[in-house]
Tab-separated table of C-alpha atoms in Angstrom:
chain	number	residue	atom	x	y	z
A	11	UNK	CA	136.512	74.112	100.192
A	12	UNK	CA	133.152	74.132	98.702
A	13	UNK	CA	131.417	72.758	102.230
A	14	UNK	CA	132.735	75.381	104.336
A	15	UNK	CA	131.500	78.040	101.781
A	16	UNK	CA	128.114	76.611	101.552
A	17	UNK	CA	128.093	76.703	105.146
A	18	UNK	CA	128.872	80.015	105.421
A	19	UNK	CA	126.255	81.060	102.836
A	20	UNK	CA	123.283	79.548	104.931
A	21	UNK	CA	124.529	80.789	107.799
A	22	UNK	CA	124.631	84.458	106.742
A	23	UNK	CA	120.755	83.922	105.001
A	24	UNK	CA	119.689	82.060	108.258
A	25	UNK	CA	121.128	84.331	110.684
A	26	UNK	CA	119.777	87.871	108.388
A	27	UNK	CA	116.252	86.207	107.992
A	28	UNK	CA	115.925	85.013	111.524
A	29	UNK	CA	116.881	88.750	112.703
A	30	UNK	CA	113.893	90.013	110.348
A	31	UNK	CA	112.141	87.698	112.272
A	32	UNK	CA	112.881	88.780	115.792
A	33	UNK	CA	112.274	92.175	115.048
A	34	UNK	CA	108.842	91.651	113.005
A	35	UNK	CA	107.754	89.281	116.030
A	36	UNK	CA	109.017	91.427	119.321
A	37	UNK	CA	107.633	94.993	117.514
A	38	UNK	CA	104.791	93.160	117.220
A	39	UNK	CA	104.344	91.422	120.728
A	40	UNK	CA	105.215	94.996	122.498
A	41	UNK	CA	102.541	96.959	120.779
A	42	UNK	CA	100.094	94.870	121.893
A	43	UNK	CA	101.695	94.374	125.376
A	44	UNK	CA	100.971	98.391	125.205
A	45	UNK	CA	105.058	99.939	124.757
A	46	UNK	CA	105.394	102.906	123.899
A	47	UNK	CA	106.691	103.299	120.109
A	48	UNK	CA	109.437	105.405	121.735
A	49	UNK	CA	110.369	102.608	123.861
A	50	UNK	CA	109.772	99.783	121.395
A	51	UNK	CA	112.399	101.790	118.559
A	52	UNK	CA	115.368	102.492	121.054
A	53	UNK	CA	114.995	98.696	122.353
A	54	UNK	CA	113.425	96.342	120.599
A	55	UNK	CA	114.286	97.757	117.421
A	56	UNK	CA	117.693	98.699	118.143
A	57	UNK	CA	118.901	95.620	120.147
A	58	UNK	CA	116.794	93.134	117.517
A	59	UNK	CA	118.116	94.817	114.258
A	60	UNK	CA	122.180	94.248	115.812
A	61	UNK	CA	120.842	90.434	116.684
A	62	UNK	CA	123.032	88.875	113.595
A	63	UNK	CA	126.036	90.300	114.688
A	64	UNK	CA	125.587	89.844	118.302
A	65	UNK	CA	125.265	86.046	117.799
A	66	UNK	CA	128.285	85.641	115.573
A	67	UNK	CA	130.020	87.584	117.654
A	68	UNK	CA	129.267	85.666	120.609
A	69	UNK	CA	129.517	81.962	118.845
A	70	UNK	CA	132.753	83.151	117.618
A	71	UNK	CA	133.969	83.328	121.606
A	72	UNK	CA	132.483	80.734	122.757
A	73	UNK	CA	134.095	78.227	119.827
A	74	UNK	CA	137.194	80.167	121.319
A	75	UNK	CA	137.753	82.346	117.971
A	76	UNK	CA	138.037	85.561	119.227
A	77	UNK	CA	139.791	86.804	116.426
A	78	UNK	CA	136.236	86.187	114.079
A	79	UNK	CA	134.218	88.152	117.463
A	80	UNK	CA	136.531	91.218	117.613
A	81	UNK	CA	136.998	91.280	113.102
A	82	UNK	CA	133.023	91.328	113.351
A	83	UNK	CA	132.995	94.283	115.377
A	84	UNK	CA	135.260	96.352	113.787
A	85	UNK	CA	134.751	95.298	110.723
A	86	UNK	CA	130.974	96.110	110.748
A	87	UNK	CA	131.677	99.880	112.101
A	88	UNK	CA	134.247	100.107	109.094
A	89	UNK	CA	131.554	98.487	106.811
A	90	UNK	CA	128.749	101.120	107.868
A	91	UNK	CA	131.329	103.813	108.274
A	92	UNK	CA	133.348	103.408	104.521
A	93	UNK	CA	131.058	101.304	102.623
A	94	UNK	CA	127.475	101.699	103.470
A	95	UNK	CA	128.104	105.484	104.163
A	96	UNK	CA	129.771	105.523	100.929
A	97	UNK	CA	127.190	104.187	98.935
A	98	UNK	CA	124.433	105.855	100.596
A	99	UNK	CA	125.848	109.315	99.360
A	100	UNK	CA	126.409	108.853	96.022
A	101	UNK	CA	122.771	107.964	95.638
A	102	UNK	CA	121.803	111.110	97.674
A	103	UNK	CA	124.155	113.681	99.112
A	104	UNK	CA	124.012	113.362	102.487
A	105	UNK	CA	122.714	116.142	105.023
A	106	UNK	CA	124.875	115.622	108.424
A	107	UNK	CA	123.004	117.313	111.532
A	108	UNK	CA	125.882	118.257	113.665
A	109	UNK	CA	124.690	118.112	117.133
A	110	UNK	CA	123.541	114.374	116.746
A	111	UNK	CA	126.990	113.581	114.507
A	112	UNK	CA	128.954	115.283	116.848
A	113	UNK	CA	127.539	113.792	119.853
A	114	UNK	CA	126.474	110.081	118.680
A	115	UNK	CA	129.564	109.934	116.587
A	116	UNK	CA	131.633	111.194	119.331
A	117	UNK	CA	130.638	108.474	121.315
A	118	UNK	CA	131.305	106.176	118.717
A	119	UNK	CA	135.018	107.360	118.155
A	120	UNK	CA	135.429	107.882	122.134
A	121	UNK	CA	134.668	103.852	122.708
A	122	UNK	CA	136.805	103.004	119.832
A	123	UNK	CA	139.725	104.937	120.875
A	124	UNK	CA	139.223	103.218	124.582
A	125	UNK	CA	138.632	99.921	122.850
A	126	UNK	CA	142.322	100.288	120.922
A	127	UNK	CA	144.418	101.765	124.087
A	128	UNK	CA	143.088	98.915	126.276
A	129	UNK	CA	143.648	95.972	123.400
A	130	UNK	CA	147.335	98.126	123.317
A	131	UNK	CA	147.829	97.274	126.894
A	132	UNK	CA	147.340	93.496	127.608
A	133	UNK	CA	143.832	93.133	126.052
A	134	UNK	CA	140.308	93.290	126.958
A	135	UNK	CA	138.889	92.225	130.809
A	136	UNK	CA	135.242	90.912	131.673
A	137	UNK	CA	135.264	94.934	133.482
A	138	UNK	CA	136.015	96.674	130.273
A	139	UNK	CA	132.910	94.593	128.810
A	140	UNK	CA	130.743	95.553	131.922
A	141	UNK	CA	131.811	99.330	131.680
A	142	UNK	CA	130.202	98.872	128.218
A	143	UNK	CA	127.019	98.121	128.596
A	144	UNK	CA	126.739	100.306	131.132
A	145	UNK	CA	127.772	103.111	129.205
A	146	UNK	CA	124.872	101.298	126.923
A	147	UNK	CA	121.889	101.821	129.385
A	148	UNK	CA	123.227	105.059	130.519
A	149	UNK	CA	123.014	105.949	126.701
A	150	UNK	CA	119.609	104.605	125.901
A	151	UNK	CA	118.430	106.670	129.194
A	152	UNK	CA	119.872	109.900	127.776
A	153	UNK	CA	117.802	108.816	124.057
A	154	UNK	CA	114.935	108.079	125.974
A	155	UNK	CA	115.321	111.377	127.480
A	156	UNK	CA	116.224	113.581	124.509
A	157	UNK	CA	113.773	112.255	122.420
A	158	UNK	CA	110.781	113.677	125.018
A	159	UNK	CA	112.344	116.644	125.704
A	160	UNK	CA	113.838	117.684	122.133
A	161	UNK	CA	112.760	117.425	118.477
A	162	UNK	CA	111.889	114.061	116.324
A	163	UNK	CA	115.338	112.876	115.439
A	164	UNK	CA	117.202	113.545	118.518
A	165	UNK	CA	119.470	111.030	118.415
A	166	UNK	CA	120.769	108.402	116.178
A	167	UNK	CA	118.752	105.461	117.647
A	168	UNK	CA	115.631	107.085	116.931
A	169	UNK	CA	116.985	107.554	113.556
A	170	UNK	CA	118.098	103.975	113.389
A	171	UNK	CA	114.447	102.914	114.739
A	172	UNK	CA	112.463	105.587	111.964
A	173	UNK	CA	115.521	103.488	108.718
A	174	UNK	CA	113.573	100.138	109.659
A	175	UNK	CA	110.015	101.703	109.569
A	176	UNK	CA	111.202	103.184	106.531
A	177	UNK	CA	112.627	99.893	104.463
A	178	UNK	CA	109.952	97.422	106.353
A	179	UNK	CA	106.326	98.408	105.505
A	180	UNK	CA	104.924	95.183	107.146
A	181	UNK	CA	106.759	96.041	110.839
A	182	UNK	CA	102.954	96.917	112.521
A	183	UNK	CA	100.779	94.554	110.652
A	184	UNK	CA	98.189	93.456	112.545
A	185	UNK	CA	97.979	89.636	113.814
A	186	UNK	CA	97.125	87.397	116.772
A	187	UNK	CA	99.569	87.095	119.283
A	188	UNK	CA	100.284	83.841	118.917
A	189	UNK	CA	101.661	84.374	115.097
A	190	UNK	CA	103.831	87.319	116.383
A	191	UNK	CA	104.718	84.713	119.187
A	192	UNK	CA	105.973	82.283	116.929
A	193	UNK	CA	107.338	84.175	114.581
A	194	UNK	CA	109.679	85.542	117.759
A	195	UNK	CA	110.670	82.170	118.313
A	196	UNK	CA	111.273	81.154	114.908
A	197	UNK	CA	113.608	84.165	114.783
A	198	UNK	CA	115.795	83.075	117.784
A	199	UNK	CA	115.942	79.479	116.400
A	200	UNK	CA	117.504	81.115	113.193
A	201	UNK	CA	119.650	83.697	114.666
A	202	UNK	CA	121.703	80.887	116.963
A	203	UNK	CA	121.668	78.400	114.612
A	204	UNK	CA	122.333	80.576	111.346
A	205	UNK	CA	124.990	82.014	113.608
A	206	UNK	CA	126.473	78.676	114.785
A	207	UNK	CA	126.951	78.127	110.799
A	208	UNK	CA	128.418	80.765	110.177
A	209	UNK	CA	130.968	80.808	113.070
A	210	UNK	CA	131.913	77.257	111.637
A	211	UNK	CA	132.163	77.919	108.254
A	212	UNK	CA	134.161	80.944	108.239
A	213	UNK	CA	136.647	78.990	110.727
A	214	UNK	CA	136.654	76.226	108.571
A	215	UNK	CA	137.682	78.403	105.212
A	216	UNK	CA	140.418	80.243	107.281
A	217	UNK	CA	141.707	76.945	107.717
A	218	UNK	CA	141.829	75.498	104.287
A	219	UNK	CA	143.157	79.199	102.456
A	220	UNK	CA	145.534	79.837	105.025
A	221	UNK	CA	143.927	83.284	106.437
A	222	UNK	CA	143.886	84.446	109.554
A	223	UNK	CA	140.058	83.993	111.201
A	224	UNK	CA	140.890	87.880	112.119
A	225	UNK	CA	141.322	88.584	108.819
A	226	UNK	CA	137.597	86.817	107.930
A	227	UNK	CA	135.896	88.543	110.676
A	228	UNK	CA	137.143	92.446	109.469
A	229	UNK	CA	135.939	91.283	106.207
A	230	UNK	CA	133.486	88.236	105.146
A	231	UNK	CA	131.564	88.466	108.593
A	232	UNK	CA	131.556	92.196	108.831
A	233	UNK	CA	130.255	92.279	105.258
A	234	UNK	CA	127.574	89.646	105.501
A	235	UNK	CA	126.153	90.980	109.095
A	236	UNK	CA	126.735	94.198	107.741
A	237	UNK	CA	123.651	93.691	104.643
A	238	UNK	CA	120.644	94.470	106.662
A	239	UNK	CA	122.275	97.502	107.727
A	240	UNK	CA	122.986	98.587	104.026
A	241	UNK	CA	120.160	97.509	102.416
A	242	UNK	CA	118.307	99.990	105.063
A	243	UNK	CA	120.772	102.615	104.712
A	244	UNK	CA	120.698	102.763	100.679
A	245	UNK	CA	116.763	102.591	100.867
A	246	UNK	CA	116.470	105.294	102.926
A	247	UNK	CA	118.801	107.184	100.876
A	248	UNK	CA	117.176	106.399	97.923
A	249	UNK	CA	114.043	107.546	99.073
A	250	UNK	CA	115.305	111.098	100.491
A	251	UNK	CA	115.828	110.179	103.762
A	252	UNK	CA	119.415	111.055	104.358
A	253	UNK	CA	119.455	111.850	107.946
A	254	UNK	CA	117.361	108.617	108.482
A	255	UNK	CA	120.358	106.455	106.635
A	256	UNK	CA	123.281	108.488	108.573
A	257	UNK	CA	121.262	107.836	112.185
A	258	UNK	CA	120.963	104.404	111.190
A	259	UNK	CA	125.194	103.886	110.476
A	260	UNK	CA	125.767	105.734	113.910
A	261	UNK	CA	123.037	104.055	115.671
A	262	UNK	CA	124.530	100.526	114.636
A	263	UNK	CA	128.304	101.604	115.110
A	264	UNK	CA	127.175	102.558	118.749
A	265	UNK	CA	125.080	98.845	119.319
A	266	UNK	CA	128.426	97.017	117.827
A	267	UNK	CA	130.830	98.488	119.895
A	268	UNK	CA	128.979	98.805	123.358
A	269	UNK	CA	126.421	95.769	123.478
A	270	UNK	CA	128.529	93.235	121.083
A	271	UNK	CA	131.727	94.298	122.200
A	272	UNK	CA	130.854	94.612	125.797
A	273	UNK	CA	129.246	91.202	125.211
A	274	UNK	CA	132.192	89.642	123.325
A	275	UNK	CA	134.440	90.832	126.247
A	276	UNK	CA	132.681	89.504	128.906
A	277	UNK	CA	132.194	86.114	127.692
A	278	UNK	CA	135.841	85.772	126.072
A	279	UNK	CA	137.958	88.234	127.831
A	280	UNK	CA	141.678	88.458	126.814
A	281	UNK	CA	143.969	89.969	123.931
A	282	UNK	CA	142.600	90.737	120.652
A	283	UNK	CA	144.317	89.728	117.474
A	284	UNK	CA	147.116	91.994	116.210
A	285	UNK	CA	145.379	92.511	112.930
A	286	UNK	CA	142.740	94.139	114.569
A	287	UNK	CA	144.712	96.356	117.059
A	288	UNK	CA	147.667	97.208	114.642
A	289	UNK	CA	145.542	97.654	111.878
A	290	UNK	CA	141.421	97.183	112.029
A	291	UNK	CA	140.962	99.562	114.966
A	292	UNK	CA	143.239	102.608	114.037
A	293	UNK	CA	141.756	102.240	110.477
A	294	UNK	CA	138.167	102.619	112.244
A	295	UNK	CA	139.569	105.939	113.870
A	296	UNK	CA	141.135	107.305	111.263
A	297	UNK	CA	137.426	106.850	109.262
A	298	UNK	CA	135.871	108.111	112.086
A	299	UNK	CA	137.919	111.338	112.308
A	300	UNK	CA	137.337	111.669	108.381
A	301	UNK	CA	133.691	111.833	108.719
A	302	UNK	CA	133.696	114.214	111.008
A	303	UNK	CA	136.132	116.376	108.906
A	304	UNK	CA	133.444	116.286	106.086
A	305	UNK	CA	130.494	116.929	108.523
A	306	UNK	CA	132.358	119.905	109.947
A	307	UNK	CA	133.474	121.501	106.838
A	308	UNK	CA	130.343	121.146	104.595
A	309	UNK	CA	127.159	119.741	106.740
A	310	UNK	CA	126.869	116.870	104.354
A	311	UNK	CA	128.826	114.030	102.670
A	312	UNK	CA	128.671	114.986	99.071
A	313	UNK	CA	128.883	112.111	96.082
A	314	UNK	CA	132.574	112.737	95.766
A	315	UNK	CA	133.531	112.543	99.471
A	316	UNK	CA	131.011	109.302	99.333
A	317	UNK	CA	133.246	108.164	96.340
A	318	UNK	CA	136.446	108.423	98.442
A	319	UNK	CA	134.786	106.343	101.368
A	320	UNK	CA	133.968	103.815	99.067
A	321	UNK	CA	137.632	103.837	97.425
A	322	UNK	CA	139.246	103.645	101.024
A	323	UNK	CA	137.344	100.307	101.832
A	324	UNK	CA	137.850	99.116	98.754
A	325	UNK	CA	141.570	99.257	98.997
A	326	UNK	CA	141.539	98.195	102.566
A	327	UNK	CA	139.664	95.080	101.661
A	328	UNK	CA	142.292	94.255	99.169
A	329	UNK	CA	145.214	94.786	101.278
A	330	UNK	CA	143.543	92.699	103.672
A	331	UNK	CA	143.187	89.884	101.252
A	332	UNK	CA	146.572	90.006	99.742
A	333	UNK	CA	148.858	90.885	102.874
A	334	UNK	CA	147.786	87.765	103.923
């Protein structure tokens, strides 16, 4: 049991550190190629910083474990939704703008809701994954747009864009192109093979402890892709930035389940595990909904309605574990 473990552990470190990487190297690359910091934060930014669970997600079809692909997508939204959401108000109480929460979470709980009643009805097709992404671009349009036309903030991929300038002080260092070059390349060399590691450890421990790889993608994966996304999120917390940490959660629910699920689906089309349609997705909705209860009734997610997000993944984690 020890290998696969091990294996799993370099994976996650390769596949986090490599996705620093990308980010640090293709911020760097389209500065000097003259984007538009607008541009370069609802891309670059928001495409490289959802890199380590793209990859898993797609190694996981392509070794044919779809279960591990589809438990890394839900599992991450209920990660940034319970846990990182939770934590990130008890260290600051946290202010919820309602137009962008109702509109960016919205979206979020829309696609989720679609996601479930299609997995309900004889799974996902390669068309459902298309439909996606373009619901993706048409999305990143709209950003593009609302963030010229309307205040700083607009949306939650500039807020997801403004949590990494926050956390990452180095982002627009100055260096040849070349370094920024290789330091892009050295970031996609990690990111596939830290991802191919991790794919075959965590299949490899479902194996020998007798849980279901659906189980291991709702809740080792999701936790372990899910780091960069709290570490950022708690930062920014920490350091007043409250809408910043909230944009970033919706921002990265949004990239998980229209470019990595549209991804996943298109590559492995077909049903999704039963743990994740009976239980992972309508647990997803139901936090959804519950967020916006506590947005609508109070503007903010205070420490104690933090403290109950925190308890509901906690017990969910352990159900998970044990019904197994």
């Amino acid at each position: 049991m020890l290998i696969p473990i091990i294996t799993l552990i370099i994976g996650f470190i390769v596949l986090i550190v490599g996705g620093e990487l990308l980010v640090r190297g293709a911020v760097r690359i389209a500065e000097r190629a003259g984007m538009s910091q607008l541009l370069i934060g609802l891309t670059i930014v928001g495409f490289g910083t959802s890199a380590p669970e793209l990859v898993a997600s797609v190694e996981a079809a392509r070794a044919g474990s779809p279960g591990i692909a589809w438990g890394n997508v839900v599992g991450s939204n209920l990660a940034n939704s319970l846990l990182i959401l939770g934590a990130a108000s008890l260290i600051l109480p946290m202010v919820v703008p309602r137009g962008p929460l109702w509109r960016d979470g919205g979206l979020a709980l829309g696609v989720t809701i679609i996601l479930w009643l299609v997995a309900m009805n004889g799974g996902v097709s390669a068309g459902i994954g298309y439909l996606f992404i373009a619901t993706l671009v048409c999305y990143l349009g709209y950003a593009y747009w609302a963030e010229q036309t309307e205040p700083a903030g607009a949306t939650a991929l500039h807020e997801k864009a403004e949590a990494l300038e926050v956390t990452d002080t180095h982002l627009h260092d100055e260096q040849p192109l070349w370094r920024s070059a290789l330091i892009l390349i050295a970031g996609i060399v990690m990111i596939i093979a830290g991802g191919k590691w991790l794919v075959e450890g965590a299949v490899d421990l479902a194996r020998l402890i007798g849980m279901s790889e659906a189980v291991i993608g709702l809740t080792v994966i999701a936790i372990g892709t899910s780091l960069p996304e709290m570490v950022t999120s708690i930062i920014a917390a920490y350091k007043g930035a409250s809408a910043v940490a909230l944009g970033n959660v919706l921002g990265s629910n949004i990239f998980n389940l229209l470019l990595i699920g549209g991804v996943t689906a298109m590559i492995a089309p077909g049903t999704i595990p039963v743990e994740i349609t009976g239980y992972g997705l309508p647990l997803l909705i139901a936090a959804s909904v519950l967020l916006m209860i506590f947005a609508a009734t109070g503007r903010k997610i205070s420490r104690w309605e933090g403290g109950l997000l925190l308890v509901i993944y906690i017990v969910q984690l352990v159900y998970n574990i044990v019904a197994v």
